[in-house]
Amino acid sequence: MRQPVALIRLLTGLVAIAVTLLLADYARATTGGFAADVAEAATLVPRPLASLAGGLTTAAVLLLPVGLAVLRLLGPDRRRALQQVSDGLLAAVTAYGATLALDLWADDLAPSTLVAALTQRLPGDVLGLGHTEPVYGYLAPVLAFMTASGNRERRLPWTVLALSGLAGLAGGYATPTALLLGLLIGWTGAHGTLYAVGTPDPRPRPGEVLRALRDSGLRPVEAVSAGPDRYRVRQTDGRPALDIQLLDRQAVTAAAVQRAWRRLRLRTAPHPRALRSPRTGLEHEALVTYAALAAGVRTRRIAATAGLGHDTALIAYEHLAGRTLDQLDDDEITDDLLTDAWHQLALLQRREIAHRALVPGSLLIDGTGAVHLVDFADGDIAASELVLRCDIAQLLTTLALRAGAARAVRTATTVLGPELLGAALPLLQPIALARSTRQALKRRAGAGAAEAATAGTAGTAGIGATTGGDPAGPDGGLLEEIRAEVSRGRPEVVGRPVRLERLRPRTLLAVVGGVVAGSLLIPQFFAVEDNPVAALADADPWWLLLALLAAGASHVAAAMGFVGFVPERLNFRNVVLAQVAGAFVKLVSPGGVGGIALNTRLLQQANVPMAQALSSVGVGQLIGLVLHLLQLGAFVYLVDAQPGGSELDALPTVVVGLVVAAVLLAVVWSIPSTRHWLATRLRPLTAEVLPRLLDLLRNPGRLAVGVAGQLLVSLCLIACLYCCVRAIGREPSFAAVAVVFLVGNAAGNAAPTPGGAGPLDMALIYGLQQSASMEQGGASAAVTLYRLLTLILPVLPGWAAMSWLRRRKAL
């Protein structure tokens, strides 16, 4: 089986190797100074003693895997040992191959500064013709074998590895960085091998479970699997049966990423105890269970706890006959049962104990109808008031899904009182509920929407109007019904939802987008040759002012090009601000995707139906593409027509490209399967966009505004780039700069990077070099100025415009 922990450690090791190489290259003074200090200390060791220590430790390192393999094969489980030894050998070969590959890369392809940081002159080499290996490769295969073979003995192997490393440093055959790389490669290669080939299932067999229970003083005779990581155990002498819950490293690591994300995102998320060890998880579950029993809550009693090796533990509960809430029929869910469930929660609330997972599977109903709360693995003692309220909201939703909002609220009010129930109402939001509960709410909302659609098709008037909210969303159906039931008795207790999110996904996306964009753009400001910062300081201020005005005018032109393809009347000020906000959205969206989504949202908020909104944006994109190609052809013609200035002989290339595209389209259309695929992709265009375009033809004035706006957007941005080129003292033709921009902008829109960062910049720099005969430094400076005016400076105004529009519900 492939364990997630192996993948996590593999990724961690790769990151550590990359960081080590970066530090070795960029922090040369630090790493070089440390290596010099180590080398100076090594000179104090007598050379014969260092050579003797090196030989002995090398022999010990080579013999270590053999000894470990023999110990594993002589153990009780020889079949598993043989497989683990095979995995260890494969990991050792992988690690050794990785060290050789890194050595070859360092010798032939790596920067000389990195090689100097990883190596040093060989001892005794007076002429300095040889150097040590970039990676101290003796340790990597041994550490990989020791890790992948599941060796439990740590002290002796690590002692041998440490002595070997010290001997390499003392003898002058390794640098500290090379030694660290060897260890990292061995550790990473071991976990990469374990994840690639899998490992033997570490979960204990029934016999091991029975043996552990006997050692705990119980008398088990048979263990039967009752689900993942669960066993049902029968005992002798009429003793009650046992429910066994296993906690192994595979189980606790599987939820590590999800728990860490919830901890980062939610204020009420549990502490990530599952990131520790199975034994710690067992101790925590037992502690909360004992606290619940002391509070008088009905739950399963713990019969025993036991550890099974280093990676597995078990907790044995006395078997409790009954069915969970989701296994009961509707007529079995009585008001007495609901009231009893609330009484059990009230006992937990009184002792400040949180359950955190009051889903149907955690409510066990015995033969007498009494409710037992089970599964306290995620519980907490001395819980905060916010977490306790979340438990009330969760149980309220769980019971309402089975018995309806009215009965759940009525029984909760009887037991908890209206004040406590009202205090928990702000927590009644999907993000505060368990994942299975959110899925159940979505299924219920989907079923309600389907019933409403069926009723509407049959012509039944009024059905669906009593659902109490939008059936399409999980928060618009049942949760609104619960709020309405509570507000019926005490309207004043219904407050605003409490914000539970520390970090929203869109905030994280914005941060990541900003980091990516910055990492791609900032290096351009510090180029060694023709530094753009220096070019900005020496630039002509009048040309810079014209470039800034052209960049600002492009937003007004974009607004014209947008409203011209929307038959409905729009607030032009909001449209202009939306185009300015698009400058902020560029940082978290590739190409023109962000602008399309922003304009579609603007139309939706202006009460334009979704179909018409999408078709209007699609019409604008289609006409913009046509105008882009026409402008490109026109400017290419102007460049070629300049007397004596054939700066860009591109007209034949453009014509040939169009002919090739037409031939390819004809070939694709002649094949039935590809014709069907293409027709499927073009159907939205013919079904939505073309009819919208025909509607616009009835208003030629508005259509002219849209076409003029689309043309002016390109002309304004071309003028901005041209003014940036003139600002640094170059004088190319306007037509040549226009061709460069139109070609580069197409590449930027196709690139999956924020704002086209990277591909757009490289395309513009290359185009200015080829078409405008500019040197690389001047082209880089001009493009950097252009991107500063069109991408960096508008970010803050774009954020302000977006915030203003959101506050006024325009976005």
XYZ file of N, CA and C in Angstrom, residues 317-411:
285
model
N -13.521 -0.994 23.200
C -14.744 -0.580 23.878
C -15.618 -1.805 24.135
N -16.362 -1.770 25.227
C -17.386 -2.794 25.445
C -18.479 -2.632 24.391
N -18.812 -3.715 23.747
C -19.770 -3.653 22.645
C -21.134 -3.190 23.147
N -21.715 -2.271 22.390
C -23.018 -1.718 22.727
C -23.959 -2.001 21.560
N -24.942 -2.859 21.791
C -25.879 -3.226 20.730
C -26.794 -2.051 20.427
N -26.995 -1.771 19.174
C -27.875 -0.685 18.778
C -27.645 -0.298 17.336
N -28.366 0.727 16.909
C -28.272 1.238 15.547
C -28.005 2.739 15.592
N -27.295 3.200 14.594
C -27.019 4.628 14.521
C -28.244 5.358 13.968
N -28.227 6.683 14.084
C -29.388 7.479 13.703
C -29.743 7.305 12.232
N -28.753 7.181 11.376
C -29.041 7.042 9.951
C -29.586 5.668 9.590
N -29.569 4.716 10.528
C -30.113 3.386 10.262
C -31.557 3.234 10.726
N -32.106 4.234 11.386
C -33.477 4.159 11.875
C -34.466 4.556 10.787
N -35.678 3.982 10.878
C -36.766 4.410 9.998
C -37.332 5.737 10.499
N -38.016 6.433 9.623
C -38.561 7.745 9.989
C -39.547 7.652 11.152
N -40.356 6.577 11.172
C -41.349 6.481 12.248
C -40.724 6.132 13.592
N -39.460 5.712 13.603
C -38.777 5.405 14.860
C -38.167 6.645 15.509
N -38.070 7.733 14.774
C -37.464 8.949 15.310
C -38.571 9.753 15.979
N -38.738 9.534 17.265
C -39.803 10.175 18.037
C -39.271 11.432 18.729
N -40.204 12.213 19.262
C -39.798 13.399 20.018
C -39.012 13.021 21.269
N -39.354 11.884 21.883
C -38.609 11.435 23.059
C -37.154 11.141 22.696
N -36.932 10.543 21.532
C -35.560 10.247 21.103
C -34.799 11.549 20.873
N -35.435 12.525 20.211
C -34.776 13.799 19.967
C -34.464 14.515 21.281
N -35.405 14.481 22.211
C -35.185 15.122 23.508
C -34.041 14.462 24.263
N -33.957 13.134 24.177
C -32.870 12.428 24.855
C -31.518 12.811 24.266
N -31.467 12.960 22.944
C -30.211 13.380 22.315
C -29.785 14.751 22.823
N -30.743 15.663 22.970
C -30.404 16.987 23.491
C -29.980 16.922 24.952
N -30.563 16.014 25.740
C -30.144 15.863 27.135
C -28.685 15.405 27.216
N -28.290 14.498 26.329
C -26.896 14.032 26.338
C -25.949 15.168 25.968
N -26.329 15.978 24.990
C -25.477 17.107 24.630
C -25.423 18.124 25.770
N -26.538 18.320 26.463
C -26.551 19.268 27.581
C -25.560 18.850 28.669
N -25.418 17.540 28.919
C -24.442 17.072 29.893
C -23.019 17.419 29.460
N -22.730 17.274 28.171
C -21.412 17.654 27.668
C -21.196 19.159 27.801
N -22.220 19.935 27.456
C -22.087 21.387 27.506
C -21.826 21.860 28.936
N -22.463 21.209 29.907
C -22.311 21.624 31.300
C -20.864 21.437 31.769
N -20.186 20.396 31.278
C -18.789 20.142 31.657
C -17.784 20.734 30.658
N -18.264 21.523 29.687
C -17.410 22.150 28.676
C -16.618 21.112 27.887
N -17.311 20.068 27.478
C -16.725 19.018 26.650
C -17.332 19.141 25.253
N -16.485 19.213 24.246
C -16.938 19.317 22.860
C -16.772 17.971 22.163
N -17.775 17.597 21.379
C -17.706 16.351 20.624
C -17.104 16.585 19.249
N -17.513 17.656 18.572
C -17.006 18.113 17.283
C -17.483 17.286 16.092
N -18.130 16.158 16.298
C -18.546 15.326 15.161
C -19.886 14.669 15.455
N -20.902 15.464 15.764
C -22.226 14.930 16.095
C -23.001 14.645 14.806
N -22.495 13.719 14.032
C -23.138 13.261 12.803
C -23.997 12.042 13.133
N -24.840 11.579 12.196
C -25.700 10.432 12.522
C -24.946 9.210 13.014
N -23.736 8.969 12.489
C -22.984 7.805 12.934
C -22.497 7.889 14.360
N -22.514 9.064 14.979
C -22.064 9.231 16.358
C -23.201 9.137 17.361
N -24.424 9.007 16.889
C -25.589 8.860 17.763
C -26.070 7.409 17.681
N -25.786 6.622 18.710
C -26.129 5.209 18.748
C -27.355 5.020 19.629
N -28.377 4.377 19.088
C -29.639 4.173 19.818
C -29.762 2.699 20.156
N -29.877 2.398 21.458
C -29.958 0.996 21.875
C -31.390 0.482 21.741
N -31.604 -0.739 22.209
C -32.908 -1.362 22.051
C -34.018 -0.691 22.814
N -33.700 0.052 23.871
C -34.727 0.754 24.650
C -35.030 2.150 24.124
N -34.321 2.565 23.075
C -34.529 3.900 22.531
C -33.668 4.964 23.154
N -32.739 4.584 24.038
C -31.846 5.552 24.668
C -30.719 5.912 23.703
N -30.309 7.177 23.716
C -29.278 7.690 22.818
C -27.932 7.646 23.525
N -26.931 7.116 22.830
C -25.557 7.070 23.314
C -24.686 7.860 22.341
N -23.834 8.713 22.871
C -22.891 9.466 22.040
C -21.568 8.712 21.993
N -21.087 8.430 20.795
C -19.861 7.644 20.627
C -18.903 8.421 19.729
N -17.695 7.859 19.581
C -16.653 8.402 18.690
C -16.217 9.806 19.123
N -15.419 9.829 20.196
C -14.915 11.097 20.714
C -13.491 11.375 20.245
N -13.094 10.847 19.109
C -11.706 11.002 18.664
C -11.334 12.461 18.440
N -12.286 13.277 17.953
C -11.997 14.686 17.675
C -12.476 15.604 18.794
N -12.882 15.040 19.931
C -13.436 15.854 20.998
C -12.390 16.664 21.733
N -12.876 17.520 22.612
C -12.004 18.388 23.403
C -12.591 18.558 24.791
N -11.715 18.669 25.775
C -12.148 19.055 27.116
C -11.758 20.509 27.337
N -12.467 21.189 28.247
C -12.266 22.622 28.486
C -12.369 23.387 27.177
N -13.400 23.061 26.386
C -13.573 23.674 25.071
C -14.054 25.112 25.210
N -13.753 25.913 24.193
C -14.182 27.310 24.194
C -15.680 27.400 23.915
N -16.238 28.561 24.229
C -17.669 28.764 24.026
C -18.035 28.659 22.554
N -17.141 29.120 21.684
C -17.410 29.062 20.250
C -17.519 27.618 19.765
N -16.639 26.755 20.253
C -16.673 25.347 19.853
C -17.916 24.657 20.409
N -18.301 24.982 21.636
C -19.513 24.393 22.212
C -20.755 24.804 21.425
N -20.806 26.042 20.963
C -21.932 26.471 20.136
C -21.955 25.726 18.810
N -20.777 25.439 18.276
C -20.718 24.666 17.021
C -21.333 23.290 17.202
N -21.134 22.670 18.372
C -21.762 21.374 18.642
C -23.284 21.484 18.600
N -23.839 22.555 19.162
C -25.292 22.740 19.136
C -25.777 22.903 17.706
N -25.066 23.733 16.932
C -25.458 23.933 15.533
C -25.368 22.632 14.747
N -24.339 21.824 15.014
C -24.187 20.566 14.287
C -25.307 19.585 14.629
N -25.602 19.416 15.919
C -26.660 18.480 16.293
C -28.022 18.981 15.818
N -28.231 20.277 15.831
C -29.484 20.842 15.339
C -29.680 20.497 13.868
N -28.640 20.616 13.076
C -28.732 20.283 11.652
C -28.885 18.788 11.443
N -28.143 17.977 12.223
C -28.233 16.515 12.080
C -29.651 16.019 12.358
N -30.255 16.504 13.431
C -31.614 16.063 13.764
C -32.644 16.631 12.799
N -32.432 17.864 12.324
C -33.379 18.453 11.373
C -33.374 17.722 10.041
N -32.240 17.156 9.657
C -32.194 16.395 8.411
C -33.075 15.151 8.468
N -33.277 14.592 9.669
C -34.106 13.395 9.809
C -35.525 13.706 10.259
N -35.689 14.685 11.134
C -37.014 14.927 11.732
C -37.639 16.235 11.302
N -36.934 17.066 10.554
C -37.473 18.346 10.152
C -37.048 19.453 11.092
N -37.050 20.679 10.573
C -36.576 21.814 11.356
C -37.470 22.088 12.561
N -38.793 21.974 12.400
C -39.715 22.332 13.488
C -39.505 21.431 14.704
N -39.425 20.115 14.511
C -39.265 19.202 15.643
C -37.895 19.362 16.282
N -36.859 19.546 15.464
C -35.510 19.696 16.016
C -35.414 20.951 16.871
N -35.993 22.051 16.401
C -35.935 23.301 17.168
C -36.797 23.211 18.420
N -37.957 22.600 18.315
C -38.852 22.504 19.470
C -38.224 21.692 20.593
N -37.658 20.546 20.281
C -37.045 19.713 21.319
C -35.780 20.367 21.873
